[in-house]
Amino acid sequence: MKELTAGFGSTWQTMGVALKFYSCVGSNHTTLDAIRDMQAEKPFGAKDVKLIDVHGSQVTMDHVGWTYVPQGLTSAQLNLPYCIATWLLEGDCFVDQFTEDKVADPTRMKLSEIVHVHHDDAITKLGAKMRHKVRVQVALNDGSRMERTVESARGSEYKFASEADIVEKFEKLAAKALPKPQVEQLRDAMLGLDKLDDAVKIAQLLGKQ
């Protein structure tokens, strides 16, 4: 499977295809990746964060860096401070996190206020390919500070997703339509596609049982 993954990565980079691991606009993904990486280094959540500064391109500023005002699901998915608040509160920023009842959630809105997005002219000057590059600084309530720079989002044509990331996304989405045991069988069949005796098995696993 590692060989297949590597091959897919090369193909996808050539085609410019990307996978999205957050249910929000692509301009937000590098920042969410940065926070995710920092949490892996030192776990923290909403209650632990004092301030977050995001330094990005003019595109990031204009596209997602504005002060959040609840105006429907689209505005929530577009807004970086809202998406960061959502991630800190729920540990994810996927399908289940974007529902009508959460658009004007006071807790999310209050938390979004600790996020500040700044224009970094040096990043803007790097051009269109680096428009999503960010430098993210997190100040924690214990006095410590963390920083991470991310140039390209997970799953982008410049940073192909790992097998684990792809499987996780598949399982989360497939669980909406199929029971867990069936999802697991379908996952295993796809991962072992080169050893599958009959491709009809895939069609069978996609149907109701």
Tab-separated table of C-alpha atoms in Angstrom:
chain	number	residue	atom	x	y	z
A	1	MET	CA	0.000	0.000	0.000
A	2	LYS	CA	2.914	2.373	0.641
A	3	GLU	CA	3.960	1.990	-2.976
A	4	LEU	CA	0.394	2.734	-4.098
A	5	THR	CA	0.221	5.795	-1.866
A	6	ALA	CA	3.500	7.122	-3.241
A	7	GLY	CA	2.285	6.571	-6.769
A	8	PHE	CA	-1.001	8.330	-6.126
A	9	GLY	CA	0.921	11.251	-4.617
A	10	SER	CA	2.965	11.729	-7.768
A	11	THR	CA	-0.112	11.491	-9.968
A	12	TRP	CA	-2.161	13.872	-7.861
A	13	GLN	CA	0.626	16.450	-7.789
A	14	THR	CA	0.779	16.342	-11.593
A	15	MET	CA	-3.006	16.720	-11.886
A	16	GLY	CA	-3.251	19.384	-9.183
A	17	VAL	CA	-5.842	17.350	-7.244
A	18	ALA	CA	-6.206	17.747	-3.479
A	19	LEU	CA	-8.061	16.129	-0.593
A	20	LYS	CA	-9.710	18.310	2.054
A	21	PHE	CA	-9.626	17.200	5.675
A	22	TYR	CA	-11.689	20.072	7.048
A	23	SER	CA	-15.197	21.081	5.963
A	24	CYS	CA	-14.233	24.682	5.363
A	25	VAL	CA	-12.588	26.862	2.723
A	26	GLY	CA	-9.055	25.849	1.721
A	27	SER	CA	-7.504	29.089	2.988
A	28	ASN	CA	-8.144	27.886	6.563
A	29	HIS	CA	-6.495	24.505	6.268
A	30	THR	CA	-2.840	25.412	6.818
A	31	THR	CA	-3.667	27.191	10.080
A	32	LEU	CA	-5.729	24.259	11.331
A	33	ASP	CA	-2.858	21.941	10.407
A	34	ALA	CA	-0.445	24.158	12.342
A	35	ILE	CA	-2.605	24.050	15.473
A	36	ARG	CA	-3.106	20.311	15.079
A	37	ASP	CA	0.678	19.808	14.847
A	38	MET	CA	1.293	21.938	17.930
A	39	GLN	CA	-1.327	20.003	19.894
A	40	ALA	CA	0.476	16.783	18.997
A	41	GLU	CA	3.613	18.282	20.523
A	42	LYS	CA	1.850	19.644	23.616
A	43	PRO	CA	-1.873	18.891	24.094
A	44	PHE	CA	-4.054	21.947	24.664
A	45	GLY	CA	-7.674	22.917	24.163
A	46	ALA	CA	-9.942	25.941	24.246
A	47	LYS	CA	-9.570	26.510	27.988
A	48	ASP	CA	-5.780	26.547	27.731
A	49	VAL	CA	-5.370	29.216	25.048
A	50	LYS	CA	-4.866	32.911	25.777
A	51	LEU	CA	-4.200	34.234	22.275
A	52	ILE	CA	-3.623	33.039	18.715
A	53	ASP	CA	-1.903	35.131	16.048
A	54	VAL	CA	-2.005	34.014	12.430
A	55	HIS	CA	0.365	35.680	9.964
A	56	GLY	CA	-0.533	35.089	6.332
A	57	SER	CA	-0.829	36.494	2.844
A	58	GLN	CA	-3.162	39.242	1.692
A	59	VAL	CA	-5.323	36.487	0.217
A	60	THR	CA	-5.681	34.937	3.674
A	61	MET	CA	-6.503	38.319	5.202
A	62	ASP	CA	-9.139	39.168	2.595
A	63	HIS	CA	-10.624	35.716	2.197
A	64	VAL	CA	-10.871	34.407	5.778
A	65	GLY	CA	-9.292	36.879	8.208
A	66	TRP	CA	-12.262	39.104	8.967
A	67	THR	CA	-14.066	39.441	12.306
A	68	TYR	CA	-16.702	36.726	12.550
A	69	VAL	CA	-20.367	37.709	12.240
A	70	PRO	CA	-22.943	34.877	12.060
A	71	GLN	CA	-24.527	34.999	8.617
A	72	GLY	CA	-25.184	31.342	7.880
A	73	LEU	CA	-23.161	28.182	7.372
A	74	THR	CA	-21.148	29.591	4.485
A	75	SER	CA	-19.850	32.498	6.553
A	76	ALA	CA	-18.871	30.053	9.305
A	77	GLN	CA	-16.972	27.833	6.864
A	78	LEU	CA	-15.213	30.838	5.362
A	79	ASN	CA	-14.120	32.474	8.603
A	80	LEU	CA	-10.744	31.506	10.064
A	81	PRO	CA	-11.321	32.645	13.689
A	82	TYR	CA	-14.611	30.692	13.797
A	83	CYS	CA	-12.955	27.557	12.394
A	84	ILE	CA	-10.085	27.803	14.871
A	85	ALA	CA	-12.568	28.179	17.743
A	86	THR	CA	-14.473	25.165	16.467
A	87	TRP	CA	-11.300	23.073	16.305
A	88	LEU	CA	-10.238	24.063	19.814
A	89	LEU	CA	-13.654	23.217	21.241
A	90	GLU	CA	-14.351	19.976	19.389
A	91	GLY	CA	-11.009	18.688	18.167
A	92	ASP	CA	-12.320	18.631	14.616
A	93	CYS	CA	-13.620	20.942	11.928
A	94	PHE	CA	-15.566	18.497	9.775
A	95	VAL	CA	-19.147	17.844	8.673
A	96	ASP	CA	-20.647	17.454	12.162
A	97	GLN	CA	-19.167	20.754	13.327
A	98	PHE	CA	-21.056	22.845	10.767
A	99	THR	CA	-24.751	22.854	11.593
A	100	GLU	CA	-27.270	25.685	11.724
A	101	ASP	CA	-27.501	25.606	15.520
A	102	LYS	CA	-23.762	26.306	15.842
A	103	VAL	CA	-23.531	29.308	13.525
A	104	ALA	CA	-24.305	31.765	16.328
A	105	ASP	CA	-23.012	29.641	19.201
A	106	PRO	CA	-21.939	32.158	21.894
A	107	THR	CA	-19.045	29.979	23.053
A	108	ARG	CA	-17.582	29.736	19.559
A	109	MET	CA	-18.089	33.428	18.913
A	110	LYS	CA	-16.412	34.426	22.178
A	111	LEU	CA	-13.469	32.110	21.553
A	112	SER	CA	-13.030	33.432	18.021
A	113	GLU	CA	-12.206	36.821	19.537
A	114	ILE	CA	-8.825	35.587	20.799
A	115	VAL	CA	-7.761	34.902	17.191
A	116	HIS	CA	-6.028	37.715	15.319
A	117	VAL	CA	-5.094	37.468	11.645
A	118	HIS	CA	-2.247	39.648	10.379
A	119	HIS	CA	-0.950	40.418	6.922
A	120	ASP	CA	2.639	39.295	6.311
A	121	ASP	CA	3.973	41.076	3.243
A	122	ALA	CA	6.867	38.619	2.974
A	123	ILE	CA	4.397	35.772	2.479
A	124	THR	CA	2.344	37.733	-0.041
A	125	LYS	CA	5.503	38.379	-2.079
A	126	LEU	CA	6.048	34.625	-2.424
A	127	GLY	CA	3.219	34.570	-4.966
A	128	ALA	CA	0.114	32.508	-5.660
A	129	LYS	CA	1.616	29.097	-4.888
A	130	MET	CA	2.394	30.208	-1.331
A	131	ARG	CA	-0.846	32.119	-0.760
A	132	HIS	CA	-1.939	29.685	1.961
A	133	LYS	CA	1.357	29.753	3.862
A	134	VAL	CA	0.931	30.821	7.496
A	135	ARG	CA	2.977	31.386	10.606
A	136	VAL	CA	0.841	30.606	13.639
A	137	GLN	CA	1.700	31.706	17.165
A	138	VAL	CA	-0.180	30.335	20.175
A	139	ALA	CA	0.089	31.849	23.663
A	140	LEU	CA	-1.119	29.513	26.404
A	141	ASN	CA	-2.466	30.436	29.808
A	142	ASP	CA	0.475	28.720	31.524
A	143	GLY	CA	2.780	31.352	30.021
A	144	SER	CA	4.260	29.155	27.314
A	145	ARG	CA	4.250	30.037	23.628
A	146	MET	CA	4.304	27.844	20.552
A	147	GLU	CA	4.855	28.622	16.882
A	148	ARG	CA	4.492	26.665	13.670
A	149	THR	CA	4.878	27.590	10.008
A	150	VAL	CA	2.933	25.596	7.417
A	151	GLU	CA	3.320	26.211	3.694
A	152	SER	CA	0.813	23.724	2.267
A	153	ALA	CA	-2.182	21.921	3.712
A	154	ARG	CA	-2.377	18.188	4.295
A	155	GLY	CA	-3.815	16.543	1.235
A	156	SER	CA	-2.793	19.327	-1.129
A	157	GLU	CA	-0.949	18.666	-4.353
A	158	TYR	CA	2.206	19.878	-2.591
A	159	LYS	CA	1.795	17.740	0.551
A	160	PHE	CA	0.045	14.491	-0.264
A	161	ALA	CA	-2.031	12.949	2.510
A	162	SER	CA	-0.882	9.915	4.459
A	163	GLU	CA	-2.729	6.613	4.258
A	164	ALA	CA	-3.917	7.115	7.853
A	165	ASP	CA	-5.399	10.526	7.001
A	166	ILE	CA	-7.239	9.140	3.973
A	167	VAL	CA	-8.617	6.163	5.892
A	168	GLU	CA	-9.785	8.407	8.741
A	169	LYS	CA	-11.689	10.668	6.359
A	170	PHE	CA	-13.257	7.700	4.577
A	171	GLU	CA	-14.431	6.155	7.841
A	172	LYS	CA	-15.970	9.400	9.097
A	173	LEU	CA	-17.908	9.944	5.875
A	174	ALA	CA	-18.886	6.333	5.221
A	175	ALA	CA	-20.258	6.010	8.758
A	176	LYS	CA	-23.019	8.424	7.733
A	177	ALA	CA	-24.401	5.869	5.279
A	178	LEU	CA	-23.221	2.420	6.350
A	179	PRO	CA	-22.965	0.451	9.623
A	180	LYS	CA	-19.504	0.299	11.186
A	181	PRO	CA	-18.767	-3.385	10.404
A	182	GLN	CA	-19.597	-2.770	6.735
A	183	VAL	CA	-17.433	0.355	6.658
A	184	GLU	CA	-14.526	-1.654	8.046
A	185	GLN	CA	-14.995	-4.423	5.484
A	186	LEU	CA	-15.148	-1.886	2.651
A	187	ARG	CA	-12.039	-0.132	3.961
A	188	ASP	CA	-10.106	-3.380	4.133
A	189	ALA	CA	-11.267	-4.428	0.670
A	190	MET	CA	-10.086	-1.150	-0.838
A	191	LEU	CA	-6.737	-1.241	0.975
A	192	GLY	CA	-6.233	-4.785	-0.266
A	193	LEU	CA	-7.567	-4.156	-3.743
A	194	ASP	CA	-4.571	-5.787	-5.407
A	195	LYS	CA	-5.375	-9.026	-3.566
A	196	LEU	CA	-9.139	-8.993	-4.089
A	197	ASP	CA	-10.398	-11.997	-6.060
A	198	ASP	CA	-13.445	-10.242	-7.520
A	199	ALA	CA	-14.155	-6.501	-7.778
A	200	VAL	CA	-17.875	-7.309	-7.408
A	201	LYS	CA	-17.142	-7.474	-3.684
A	202	ILE	CA	-16.715	-3.685	-3.665
A	203	ALA	CA	-20.161	-3.145	-5.196
A	204	GLN	CA	-21.686	-5.563	-2.688
A	205	LEU	CA	-20.120	-3.737	0.239
A	206	LEU	CA	-21.423	-0.396	-1.024
A	207	GLY	CA	-25.026	-1.623	-0.879
A	208	LYS	CA	-27.374	-2.131	2.028
A	209	GLN	CA	-26.932	-5.443	3.799
